[in-house]
XYZ file of C-alpha atoms in Angstrom:
710
model
C 163.265 -16.942 -63.222
C 159.780 -15.616 -64.468
C 157.028 -14.368 -62.416
C 154.150 -15.225 -64.789
C 152.951 -18.716 -63.504
C 151.191 -21.386 -65.488
C 149.009 -23.758 -63.651
C 150.461 -27.404 -63.975
C 148.337 -30.168 -63.114
C 150.627 -32.379 -60.642
C 148.343 -33.398 -58.055
C 149.193 -35.077 -54.753
C 148.345 -38.619 -54.117
C 146.848 -38.997 -50.708
C 147.181 -42.841 -50.627
C 147.510 -44.224 -46.993
C 149.671 -47.253 -46.246
C 148.493 -49.342 -43.517
C 150.179 -48.742 -40.017
C 151.582 -51.521 -38.083
C 153.024 -52.114 -34.558
C 156.692 -52.061 -34.555
C 158.935 -53.013 -31.446
C 162.055 -50.901 -31.651
C 163.886 -51.993 -28.821
C 163.470 -54.569 -25.926
C 165.919 -55.094 -22.828
C 165.559 -57.864 -20.391
C 167.294 -57.147 -17.205
C 167.227 -60.716 -16.253
C 169.751 -61.587 -19.062
C 172.567 -59.043 -17.065
C 174.406 -59.741 -14.011
C 174.581 -56.064 -13.286
C 173.831 -52.398 -14.593
C 174.718 -52.429 -18.289
C 174.488 -48.943 -18.839
C 176.259 -45.585 -18.501
C 176.958 -44.726 -14.577
C 175.537 -41.294 -13.723
C 176.389 -41.675 -9.949
C 174.062 -44.236 -8.980
C 173.882 -47.994 -9.804
C 170.922 -50.042 -9.600
C 171.574 -53.758 -8.227
C 171.026 -56.996 -9.496
C 168.616 -59.091 -7.047
C 167.615 -62.628 -8.464
C 167.765 -61.202 -12.211
C 165.787 -57.927 -11.228
C 167.260 -54.679 -11.866
C 166.525 -53.016 -8.213
C 166.707 -49.427 -7.443
C 166.836 -49.242 -3.576
C 165.495 -45.820 -3.492
C 167.602 -42.366 -2.977
C 168.890 -43.690 0.674
C 171.836 -44.785 -1.065
C 174.624 -43.572 -3.415
C 177.664 -45.319 -5.186
C 181.330 -44.487 -5.543
C 183.611 -46.453 -7.709
C 185.987 -48.415 -5.756
C 189.017 -47.080 -7.766
C 189.444 -43.851 -9.559
C 190.580 -43.032 -12.911
C 194.124 -43.536 -12.396
C 193.625 -46.961 -10.148
C 194.031 -45.272 -6.901
C 191.557 -46.572 -4.187
C 188.706 -44.778 -3.413
C 188.495 -42.265 -0.166
C 185.053 -43.537 0.847
C 184.391 -47.279 1.503
C 181.833 -49.347 2.628
C 181.101 -53.090 3.511
C 178.748 -53.506 0.330
C 180.673 -53.756 -3.306
C 177.978 -53.379 -6.052
C 179.210 -54.704 -9.721
C 178.131 -53.501 -12.911
C 177.775 -55.957 -15.653
C 181.258 -55.068 -16.965
C 182.776 -56.012 -13.883
C 183.413 -52.241 -12.527
C 182.999 -52.146 -8.916
C 181.170 -49.748 -6.712
C 180.704 -49.499 -2.898
C 177.028 -48.406 -1.387
C 177.017 -45.623 0.660
C 174.437 -43.760 2.774
C 172.782 -40.814 1.167
C 171.077 -37.749 2.771
C 168.778 -37.240 -0.012
C 166.250 -39.164 -2.125
C 166.680 -37.492 -5.788
C 168.730 -39.859 -7.939
C 168.978 -40.956 -11.650
C 169.958 -44.093 -13.747
C 169.884 -45.217 -17.271
C 167.033 -47.782 -17.672
C 167.486 -48.150 -21.500
C 170.374 -46.749 -24.309
C 170.509 -46.505 -28.132
C 166.862 -46.822 -29.202
C 166.490 -46.223 -32.630
C 164.204 -43.387 -33.254
C 162.816 -41.464 -36.078
C 162.756 -37.460 -36.094
C 159.070 -36.428 -35.431
C 158.311 -39.740 -34.119
C 155.975 -41.009 -31.378
C 156.904 -44.011 -29.113
C 154.999 -46.264 -26.748
C 157.170 -47.298 -23.348
C 156.299 -50.583 -21.577
C 158.006 -51.818 -18.502
C 157.430 -54.567 -15.969
C 157.762 -52.832 -12.686
C 156.729 -52.402 -9.230
C 157.547 -50.284 -6.045
C 157.834 -51.134 -2.211
C 154.885 -48.195 -2.197
C 152.981 -46.388 -4.943
C 155.148 -43.419 -6.315
C 155.404 -41.421 -9.212
C 158.706 -40.940 -11.068
C 160.051 -38.792 -13.777
C 161.538 -40.810 -16.853
C 163.181 -38.439 -19.640
C 163.726 -39.768 -23.198
C 167.012 -37.974 -24.554
C 168.795 -37.523 -27.864
C 171.567 -35.244 -26.862
C 173.152 -34.057 -23.694
C 172.563 -30.314 -24.241
C 168.870 -30.354 -23.438
C 167.439 -32.421 -26.226
C 164.721 -34.561 -24.032
C 161.134 -35.083 -23.351
C 160.099 -35.580 -19.587
C 156.921 -37.894 -18.338
C 155.783 -38.494 -15.028
C 155.079 -42.170 -14.489
C 153.378 -43.636 -11.603
C 154.369 -47.285 -10.405
C 152.258 -49.326 -8.002
C 153.174 -52.253 -5.379
C 152.376 -54.834 -7.355
C 153.854 -56.145 -10.604
C 152.419 -54.665 -13.712
C 153.413 -53.402 -17.141
C 153.265 -49.517 -16.795
C 152.792 -47.912 -20.315
C 153.713 -44.438 -21.262
C 154.278 -42.562 -24.455
C 156.481 -39.796 -25.974
C 155.662 -37.801 -29.087
C 158.048 -35.195 -30.870
C 161.117 -37.213 -30.787
C 163.897 -34.818 -32.328
C 166.734 -37.283 -32.441
C 167.902 -40.741 -34.452
C 168.896 -42.215 -31.099
C 167.511 -42.210 -27.843
C 168.228 -43.595 -24.048
C 165.689 -43.140 -21.126
C 166.792 -41.940 -17.658
C 164.483 -42.643 -14.627
C 164.966 -39.668 -12.033
C 163.164 -40.657 -8.994
C 162.657 -38.627 -5.844
C 161.747 -41.600 -3.438
C 163.303 -43.670 -1.032
C 160.885 -46.403 -2.199
C 162.468 -49.638 -3.633
C 161.535 -49.950 -7.289
C 162.087 -53.011 -9.211
C 162.383 -53.747 -13.135
C 162.119 -56.620 -15.156
C 162.030 -55.675 -18.654
C 161.205 -52.726 -20.780
C 160.246 -52.201 -24.576
C 159.978 -49.254 -26.638
C 157.467 -49.605 -29.755
C 155.655 -47.329 -32.206
C 152.587 -47.544 -34.644
C 154.315 -47.013 -37.901
C 153.145 -46.406 -41.208
C 154.798 -49.371 -43.695
C 157.690 -48.041 -45.508
C 158.943 -48.903 -48.906
C 161.400 -52.133 -48.967
C 164.765 -50.949 -48.140
C 167.486 -51.473 -51.123
C 170.867 -51.026 -50.213
C 173.632 -49.621 -52.447
C 177.170 -50.504 -52.002
C 179.078 -47.306 -51.818
C 182.798 -48.680 -51.108
C 185.354 -49.902 -53.705
C 188.328 -52.125 -52.568
C 186.750 -52.785 -49.399
C 188.208 -56.534 -49.464
C 191.741 -54.970 -49.785
C 192.686 -57.241 -52.633
C 194.229 -54.456 -54.518
C 197.175 -52.317 -53.250
C 196.981 -48.604 -52.940
C 199.536 -48.576 -55.758
C 197.709 -50.874 -58.015
C 194.618 -48.357 -57.857
C 196.599 -45.533 -58.569
C 195.838 -43.933 -54.840
C 199.490 -44.436 -53.238
C 200.296 -40.919 -53.094
C 196.914 -39.278 -51.931
C 196.840 -37.225 -48.775
C 194.546 -37.189 -46.252
C 193.873 -33.314 -46.560
C 193.414 -33.937 -50.536
C 189.673 -32.803 -50.665
C 189.326 -34.043 -54.167
C 190.602 -37.705 -53.616
C 190.807 -38.445 -50.176
C 187.316 -40.530 -50.470
C 188.249 -42.445 -52.938
C 190.361 -44.573 -49.887
C 188.017 -46.571 -47.889
C 190.694 -47.343 -45.080
C 192.818 -44.926 -43.411
C 195.341 -45.290 -40.363
C 197.045 -43.053 -37.967
C 200.050 -44.303 -36.022
C 201.500 -42.273 -32.902
C 205.002 -40.803 -34.351
C 204.280 -41.698 -37.868
C 203.774 -39.750 -40.920
C 204.693 -36.625 -39.063
C 203.780 -32.993 -40.686
C 205.894 -29.933 -40.199
C 203.715 -28.785 -37.186
C 204.562 -31.988 -35.358
C 201.311 -33.862 -35.759
C 200.640 -37.287 -36.963
C 198.718 -37.279 -39.874
C 196.401 -39.902 -41.224
C 197.945 -42.197 -44.122
C 196.328 -44.991 -45.948
C 195.922 -47.856 -44.202
C 198.596 -50.535 -44.323
C 197.269 -53.561 -46.639
C 199.026 -56.800 -46.146
C 198.588 -60.560 -46.601
C 196.920 -62.532 -43.716
C 199.005 -65.724 -44.673
C 196.407 -67.562 -46.611
C 196.120 -65.040 -49.633
C 193.661 -62.945 -48.079
C 194.669 -59.318 -47.733
C 193.527 -57.063 -44.886
C 193.796 -53.622 -43.654
C 196.340 -53.269 -40.667
C 196.956 -50.373 -38.039
C 200.450 -51.281 -36.098
C 199.364 -49.025 -33.338
C 202.553 -47.619 -31.365
C 202.395 -46.999 -27.722
C 199.861 -44.647 -26.623
C 200.474 -41.708 -24.193
C 199.339 -43.607 -20.853
C 199.191 -40.640 -18.733
C 197.055 -38.352 -20.838
C 194.692 -41.245 -21.884
C 194.856 -40.268 -25.489
C 192.450 -42.602 -26.919
C 193.195 -41.357 -30.608
C 196.891 -41.558 -30.459
C 196.248 -44.313 -32.726
C 193.352 -44.433 -35.215
C 191.335 -46.000 -38.078
C 188.826 -44.889 -40.371
C 186.380 -46.394 -42.739
C 185.857 -43.442 -45.271
C 182.370 -42.819 -46.986
C 182.666 -41.841 -50.602
C 180.544 -38.516 -49.888
C 178.840 -36.959 -46.897
C 175.273 -37.688 -45.896
C 172.158 -35.677 -45.077
C 170.470 -35.773 -41.901
C 167.628 -38.523 -41.880
C 169.855 -41.026 -44.105
C 170.390 -44.579 -42.924
C 173.876 -46.134 -43.362
C 174.592 -49.880 -43.341
C 178.226 -50.874 -42.238
C 179.685 -54.250 -42.301
C 183.398 -55.094 -41.465
C 185.234 -57.994 -40.002
C 187.838 -57.378 -37.345
C 190.255 -58.428 -34.689
C 193.305 -57.423 -32.757
C 196.515 -58.915 -31.384
C 194.872 -58.693 -27.761
C 191.533 -57.552 -26.538
C 190.591 -54.199 -26.909
C 187.441 -52.027 -26.096
C 187.246 -49.254 -29.152
C 184.900 -46.359 -29.282
C 183.538 -44.965 -32.578
C 182.935 -41.353 -33.660
C 182.009 -39.650 -37.058
C 184.493 -37.739 -38.453
C 184.023 -34.931 -41.461
C 185.676 -35.336 -45.123
C 188.991 -35.329 -44.053
C 190.134 -37.998 -41.210
C 190.848 -36.764 -37.736
C 188.258 -33.754 -38.714
C 185.950 -34.467 -35.474
C 182.089 -34.255 -35.940
C 179.947 -36.407 -33.316
C 181.247 -38.330 -30.429
C 179.281 -41.567 -31.405
C 178.981 -43.547 -34.367
C 178.175 -47.183 -34.001
C 179.067 -47.686 -30.466
C 181.902 -49.547 -28.812
C 183.738 -52.211 -30.663
C 185.271 -55.063 -28.529
C 188.161 -56.496 -30.103
C 189.141 -60.273 -29.426
C 192.042 -62.312 -31.067
C 189.663 -64.064 -33.445
C 187.700 -62.549 -36.379
C 184.224 -60.880 -35.764
C 181.731 -59.444 -38.001
C 180.101 -56.317 -37.390
C 176.747 -55.267 -39.021
C 175.012 -51.720 -37.934
C 172.332 -50.190 -39.231
C 172.568 -46.200 -38.063
C 170.977 -42.914 -38.866
C 172.664 -39.624 -39.472
C 171.044 -37.155 -37.090
C 171.263 -33.376 -36.908
C 174.951 -33.925 -34.950
C 176.040 -36.059 -37.464
C 174.823 -34.491 -40.946
C 177.963 -33.769 -43.144
C 179.742 -36.967 -41.606
C 181.978 -38.927 -44.209
C 183.877 -41.397 -42.025
C 183.643 -43.397 -38.997
C 186.594 -43.053 -36.981
C 187.967 -45.924 -34.452
C 189.695 -44.522 -31.310
C 192.280 -47.443 -30.762
C 193.614 -46.473 -27.233
C 190.649 -46.534 -25.285
C 191.510 -49.003 -22.933
C 195.140 -50.625 -24.614
C 197.913 -48.492 -24.528
C 200.495 -51.273 -25.676
C 201.488 -51.637 -29.160
C 198.802 -53.519 -30.680
C 197.933 -54.709 -34.227
C 194.325 -53.994 -35.418
C 193.002 -55.634 -38.580
C 189.923 -55.031 -40.749
C 188.757 -56.842 -43.524
C 185.588 -56.771 -45.897
C 184.564 -53.076 -45.510
C 180.927 -52.232 -46.807
C 179.463 -49.032 -46.406
C 175.776 -49.229 -47.937
C 173.296 -46.450 -48.522
C 169.387 -46.991 -48.732
C 168.251 -46.415 -51.980
C 166.068 -42.844 -52.102
C 164.505 -40.752 -54.570
C 166.664 -37.492 -54.904
C 165.459 -34.320 -56.403
C 162.944 -31.940 -55.207
C 159.364 -33.137 -53.600
C 156.466 -31.392 -51.846
C 153.898 -33.051 -49.429
C 150.808 -31.407 -47.976
C 148.818 -31.579 -44.904
C 145.852 -29.788 -43.143
C 145.938 -30.204 -39.432
C 142.388 -28.233 -39.106
C 140.863 -30.969 -41.156
C 142.711 -34.243 -39.885
C 144.741 -34.357 -43.021
C 148.191 -35.991 -42.615
C 151.422 -36.062 -44.593
C 151.593 -38.911 -47.078
C 155.409 -38.465 -47.520
C 155.870 -41.737 -49.658
C 153.742 -40.092 -52.317
C 155.233 -36.729 -52.172
C 154.898 -34.807 -55.435
C 157.986 -34.614 -57.328
C 159.212 -31.085 -58.823
C 159.148 -30.794 -62.620
C 161.478 -28.344 -64.416
C 159.415 -25.682 -66.288
C 161.150 -24.023 -69.314
C 158.819 -21.441 -69.268
C 158.976 -20.671 -65.768
C 162.868 -21.652 -65.624
C 162.486 -23.463 -62.295
C 160.924 -26.543 -60.657
C 157.197 -26.647 -60.292
C 154.814 -28.785 -58.496
C 151.151 -28.575 -57.337
C 149.871 -29.813 -54.115
C 146.488 -30.126 -52.898
C 143.465 -31.487 -54.410
C 139.449 -31.001 -54.653
C 138.222 -31.936 -51.140
C 141.923 -32.462 -50.064
C 143.051 -28.620 -49.513
C 146.440 -27.980 -47.787
C 147.400 -25.506 -45.262
C 150.732 -26.586 -44.674
C 153.752 -28.262 -46.925
C 157.158 -29.954 -46.449
C 159.586 -29.671 -49.186
C 162.311 -31.815 -49.167
C 165.322 -33.073 -51.578
C 164.718 -36.719 -50.791
C 161.839 -39.157 -50.856
C 161.228 -43.081 -50.199
C 161.766 -42.743 -46.346
C 160.052 -40.505 -43.839
C 163.099 -39.985 -41.677
C 165.069 -39.271 -44.426
C 162.314 -36.821 -45.962
C 162.205 -34.867 -42.833
C 165.790 -34.483 -42.353
C 166.278 -33.141 -45.689
C 163.387 -30.246 -45.829
C 163.990 -26.698 -47.240
C 162.593 -23.659 -45.113
C 161.626 -20.516 -46.776
C 162.831 -17.135 -44.945
C 160.107 -14.589 -44.312
C 156.605 -14.026 -44.372
C 154.940 -16.218 -47.335
C 153.168 -13.908 -49.950
C 151.454 -15.303 -52.853
C 153.745 -14.477 -56.003
C 156.778 -13.294 -53.687
C 160.005 -15.073 -54.101
C 161.792 -16.025 -50.783
C 165.290 -17.255 -49.981
C 165.341 -20.759 -48.260
C 167.677 -22.939 -46.395
C 168.069 -26.409 -45.418
C 166.597 -26.959 -42.045
C 165.437 -30.407 -40.609
C 161.531 -31.007 -39.986
C 160.636 -27.748 -41.630
C 156.937 -27.731 -41.991
C 155.763 -24.430 -43.689
C 152.399 -22.953 -42.845
C 150.557 -21.174 -45.860
C 148.573 -18.196 -45.951
C 145.501 -20.034 -46.933
C 143.912 -23.286 -47.740
C 143.538 -24.804 -51.021
C 145.395 -26.111 -53.906
C 148.964 -24.720 -54.325
C 151.677 -24.385 -56.981
C 155.149 -24.225 -55.474
C 158.199 -23.088 -57.266
C 161.904 -23.637 -56.469
C 164.843 -22.330 -58.182
C 167.734 -23.869 -56.730
C 170.432 -21.848 -58.681
C 169.361 -18.645 -56.743
C 168.160 -20.594 -53.643
C 164.421 -19.155 -53.577
C 161.140 -20.452 -53.911
C 157.780 -18.966 -54.043
C 154.124 -20.171 -53.802
C 150.863 -19.637 -55.744
C 147.463 -20.082 -54.607
C 145.703 -22.053 -57.425
C 142.330 -22.822 -55.539
C 141.277 -22.164 -52.260
C 141.133 -19.010 -49.956
C 143.668 -16.839 -48.296
C 143.521 -16.569 -44.518
C 142.500 -12.665 -43.520
C 145.127 -11.657 -40.791
C 143.470 -10.581 -37.760
C 144.159 -7.550 -35.879
C 146.469 -8.446 -32.711
C 146.528 -6.373 -29.747
C 148.147 -6.786 -26.521
C 146.359 -8.704 -23.578
C 145.584 -5.786 -21.021
C 145.697 -8.117 -17.951
C 148.156 -6.812 -15.381
C 149.958 -9.882 -14.150
C 151.653 -9.539 -10.696
C 153.492 -12.491 -9.404
C 154.339 -12.386 -5.919
C 157.383 -14.440 -5.601
C 158.352 -16.142 -2.265
C 161.677 -16.057 -1.032
C 163.052 -19.520 -1.562
C 165.047 -21.990 0.266
C 169.030 -22.451 -0.403
C 169.195 -24.135 -3.887
C 169.325 -27.941 -3.610
C 172.415 -29.879 -4.598
C 171.131 -31.405 -7.916
C 169.542 -27.803 -9.213
C 171.033 -25.801 -12.188
C 171.280 -22.573 -10.692
C 174.045 -20.943 -8.550
C 174.990 -22.975 -5.402
C 174.856 -22.064 -1.842
C 177.399 -23.404 0.267
C 175.106 -25.558 2.189
C 172.557 -27.383 0.149
C 168.815 -27.050 0.540
C 165.473 -27.691 -0.725
C 165.243 -24.445 -2.913
C 164.879 -24.404 -6.814
C 164.838 -22.034 -9.561
C 161.381 -22.843 -10.385
C 159.655 -22.678 -6.754
C 158.201 -19.507 -8.157
C 156.825 -19.156 -11.697
C 155.049 -17.629 -14.562
C 153.457 -19.192 -17.537
C 152.249 -17.936 -20.990
C 149.935 -20.722 -22.423
C 149.339 -21.062 -26.118
C 145.988 -21.949 -27.313
C 147.435 -24.825 -29.097
C 150.519 -27.149 -29.425
C 153.148 -25.555 -31.273
C 154.935 -27.638 -33.955
C 159.012 -27.295 -34.249
C 160.113 -24.634 -37.007
C 156.817 -22.602 -36.054
C 158.130 -18.859 -36.037
C 156.492 -16.799 -33.321
C 157.010 -13.197 -31.803
C 156.792 -12.470 -28.156
C 156.314 -9.269 -26.671
C 155.659 -7.703 -23.219
C 156.324 -5.178 -20.753
C 157.622 -5.758 -17.345
C 159.219 -4.565 -13.944
C 159.968 -5.947 -10.738
C 160.386 -4.805 -7.046
C 164.176 -5.596 -7.150
C 166.661 -6.695 -9.953
C 166.099 -10.245 -10.369
C 167.255 -12.598 -13.439
C 164.672 -15.275 -14.593
C 165.389 -18.022 -16.878
C 162.802 -19.547 -19.361
C 162.088 -23.078 -20.361
C 159.598 -24.785 -22.828
C 156.601 -26.514 -21.092
C 153.423 -28.254 -22.701
C 151.089 -27.310 -19.926
C 152.331 -25.283 -17.004
C 154.947 -27.379 -14.896
C 155.118 -30.033 -17.536
C 158.735 -29.578 -18.544
C 160.137 -29.826 -22.273
C 163.032 -28.118 -22.983
C 165.686 -26.047 -20.958
C 165.816 -22.975 -23.208
C 163.141 -20.780 -24.492
C 163.121 -16.946 -25.138
C 166.313 -16.686 -23.445
C 166.810 -14.853 -19.810
C 164.716 -11.996 -18.919
C 166.171 -9.419 -16.602
C 163.610 -7.598 -14.222
C 164.544 -4.371 -12.907
C 162.198 -1.625 -10.890
C 162.135 0.276 -14.139
C 159.490 -0.754 -16.684
C 161.285 -2.281 -19.949
C 159.596 -3.647 -23.191
C 160.492 -7.280 -24.297
C 160.223 -8.358 -27.831
C 161.887 -11.388 -29.665
C 161.518 -13.688 -32.757
C 161.001 -17.304 -31.232
C 161.119 -20.217 -33.449
C 159.942 -23.333 -32.078
C 163.296 -25.523 -31.588
C 162.915 -29.412 -32.587
C 163.822 -30.410 -28.831
C 160.186 -28.399 -27.941
C 158.109 -29.590 -30.433
C 154.396 -29.827 -29.004
C 155.190 -27.039 -26.484
C 152.473 -24.921 -25.509
C 153.955 -22.668 -22.783
C 156.746 -20.094 -21.737
C 157.629 -20.795 -18.430
C 159.507 -18.150 -16.451
C 161.626 -19.330 -13.256
C 161.173 -16.477 -11.049
C 163.252 -17.933 -7.635
C 166.497 -17.553 -9.371
C 167.197 -15.140 -6.910
C 166.718 -16.266 -3.144
C 165.044 -13.068 -2.002
C 161.309 -12.506 -2.297
C 160.298 -10.417 -5.309
C 157.192 -9.062 -7.082
C 156.930 -9.378 -11.065
C 154.735 -7.372 -12.935
C 154.188 -8.269 -16.376
C 151.538 -6.663 -18.961
C 150.729 -6.137 -22.468
C 151.677 -9.779 -23.252
C 151.526 -10.904 -27.117
C 152.421 -14.048 -28.456
C 151.778 -14.510 -32.109
C 152.856 -15.771 -35.331
C 155.532 -14.245 -36.777
C 153.490 -13.663 -40.087
C 150.895 -12.315 -38.238
C 148.344 -14.655 -39.095
C 147.013 -15.595 -35.964
C 147.431 -14.791 -32.040
C 148.405 -17.770 -29.892
C 146.877 -16.476 -26.771
C 143.651 -14.540 -26.118
C 143.395 -10.718 -26.540
C 141.418 -10.662 -23.452
C 140.963 -12.729 -20.137
C 143.411 -14.529 -17.874
C 143.357 -17.947 -19.163
C 146.542 -18.026 -21.152
C 148.404 -16.784 -17.928
C 149.448 -19.192 -15.169
C 151.462 -18.668 -11.771
C 153.102 -20.458 -8.846
C 154.007 -18.625 -5.984
C 156.329 -20.468 -3.402
C 157.764 -24.007 -3.094
C 155.317 -26.673 -3.410
C 152.472 -25.270 -4.462
C 151.253 -25.610 -7.917
C 150.510 -23.560 -10.930
C 146.978 -21.873 -11.229
C 145.444 -19.589 -13.460
C 145.990 -16.022 -12.776
C 142.964 -14.193 -11.173
C 141.649 -17.252 -9.417
C 142.000 -17.909 -5.905
C 142.116 -21.882 -6.141
C 142.989 -21.711 -2.435
C 145.667 -19.425 -2.737
C 145.889 -15.884 -0.579
C 147.115 -12.711 -1.705
C 145.777 -13.118 -5.411
C 146.388 -9.898 -7.260
C 143.359 -9.301 -9.323
C 143.093 -8.739 -12.898
C 143.579 -4.840 -12.709
C 145.628 -4.334 -9.428
C 148.852 -2.629 -9.726
C 151.418 -2.145 -7.132
C 151.678 1.331 -5.733
C 154.725 1.012 -3.651
C 157.809 3.515 -4.115
C 161.481 2.339 -4.526
C 164.546 4.130 -5.345
C 167.214 3.319 -7.951
C 168.518 0.813 -6.027
C 165.097 -1.256 -5.807
C 164.879 -0.375 -1.998
C 161.340 0.432 -0.825
C 161.124 4.024 0.221
C 158.414 6.183 2.091
C 156.240 8.410 -0.168
C 158.032 11.556 1.504
C 161.205 10.179 -0.134
C 162.879 13.077 -2.048
C 164.715 12.237 -5.586
C 164.512 9.844 -8.148
C 162.199 7.340 -7.409
C 160.419 4.227 -9.395
C 156.591 3.659 -9.133
C 154.625 1.374 -11.305
C 157.875 0.740 -13.237
C 157.925 4.185 -14.088
C 160.726 6.905 -13.018
C 159.754 10.231 -11.224
C 161.593 13.044 -9.714
C 160.424 14.034 -6.244
C 161.494 17.364 -5.024
């Protein structure tokens, strides 16, 4: 890997494709007779074909529990879902509630989507609607205002970090809300026409495993098991030494008309434990797939009795679980049906090899499951190394379709590409191992580790949606050596960015956190015995960046801090102050009466793409507390820029007490007891955090520092 660089004239072709409006998803609620989605405690009712939320005055309890026992609470009103599950409508003592309004929305990583809903309310209200892609905090939140007349209400989400999303409405109102329909769309650049490549052999089951020479292959034979396209598991059969029931090549039988099919003769399942996976079937891919890869699956299916069968993603070895959902639930009947499904591997599925069918979700009796005409196709994509550039400051966007392909250079002993051109300098690049589809490109990017210095070789790793900020603007040579997993950058033409001197902001921020009420029942904090109205975010502090931050940007956060009593604060990612984005930011910060120094490298998570603010929730403890934060630094890790002003208060917002709004620190805005920019508490405390008089003897803490008073 030579360090003498040669100029290669491989220039990026910035050819934009015309964007077009694409409707990705639509749900017409009038086509259902009851709530069609997953129930999270609240069940909207169906009145004249309209999905009707009767407000938080009601809650809903299933009429029978998981074991078929009658519900302990009952009422005269029974509400049914579209699947026929019955719920009692019961009085409620609060207004907050939540429910799905859409599910399984196909999305692209880093995408932006417009939601339109025909909706009205009995009184004008504003509700929160989350677009989510995983249950561990991956979501975007929007406040949506609904009027009293039927109207198509529109709102948007940007920076989606998943490939399948759902929408959850979270009203905090007693108003009745009625929904007629909802659509999800985006303004998409035209993609290349998709060419699908078949991956499976023997998907029609016309040759036996013995004829194919695969009859002796075991499920844990990692060199050969992917050559078998259909695996099965039957309770009590193919028992290992440890007593487990291992998968085996699915049985191939003649259907009776000369056609052969794959069969799993499922045995009696464990009805008490409810093991949906006692009997299983797998469609096995010939290789694993990267994030962003689109898969097209086809098969025919039937069973000896009706059965709902959920699907999962497993790894190369059938039975090695990876992800809870693959292609949704499959409703088997005694007649042949066909399934065609296109889905995208996201960051929770990456590395998946197979689709697992859990055959005993509903049916526990012995049942025969039949499969035929298995097809596993992938989108044809260019594979290799590719780079595309952008310049956000000049409005130059990525053109991933025309990403430059790296070419191996014998002199350099590595792959080389040039990105940028005259009048189209770039300051940021994305490097990927796939080209031909934007989502796939973004899902297979490479990220250098460490500060980029022209001519310096850095280790790299796979990282979805890695946008690499360069230390200058211009035309760049990019070098990749996959043998040692290193990359380097050379500025061909343009200018390097001078690194500024970054000093701590001298503002001393004091947040006078008010005593909060008992936590509400739906709070994420520690519950008190009786529910109240309090929330962990009733008191807050915000550090607000001067611009939106992109997923993958590496930053450093530093400050000094202390408080009047010990108090843990949690942190979240917000856009503007109070505009929640993601549940976790720089972790928990535990304040004590003794001054401490905080320093942490913070990479913007994919779930927080577009964030601007670090929010500190300062009502995790119930009691009142004064929090002091000073000498604040928030900068890019490479030191190329400060994300906040180094003087003044415009980057700091506080919220003191429930029902108040965040305001810029140092301004009044009708809030009393504002501490000025230079004011520091002069109160004295002992080591237990108790306020003491000035004549107290012993170790005391004043202004965050320890003293001995004799």
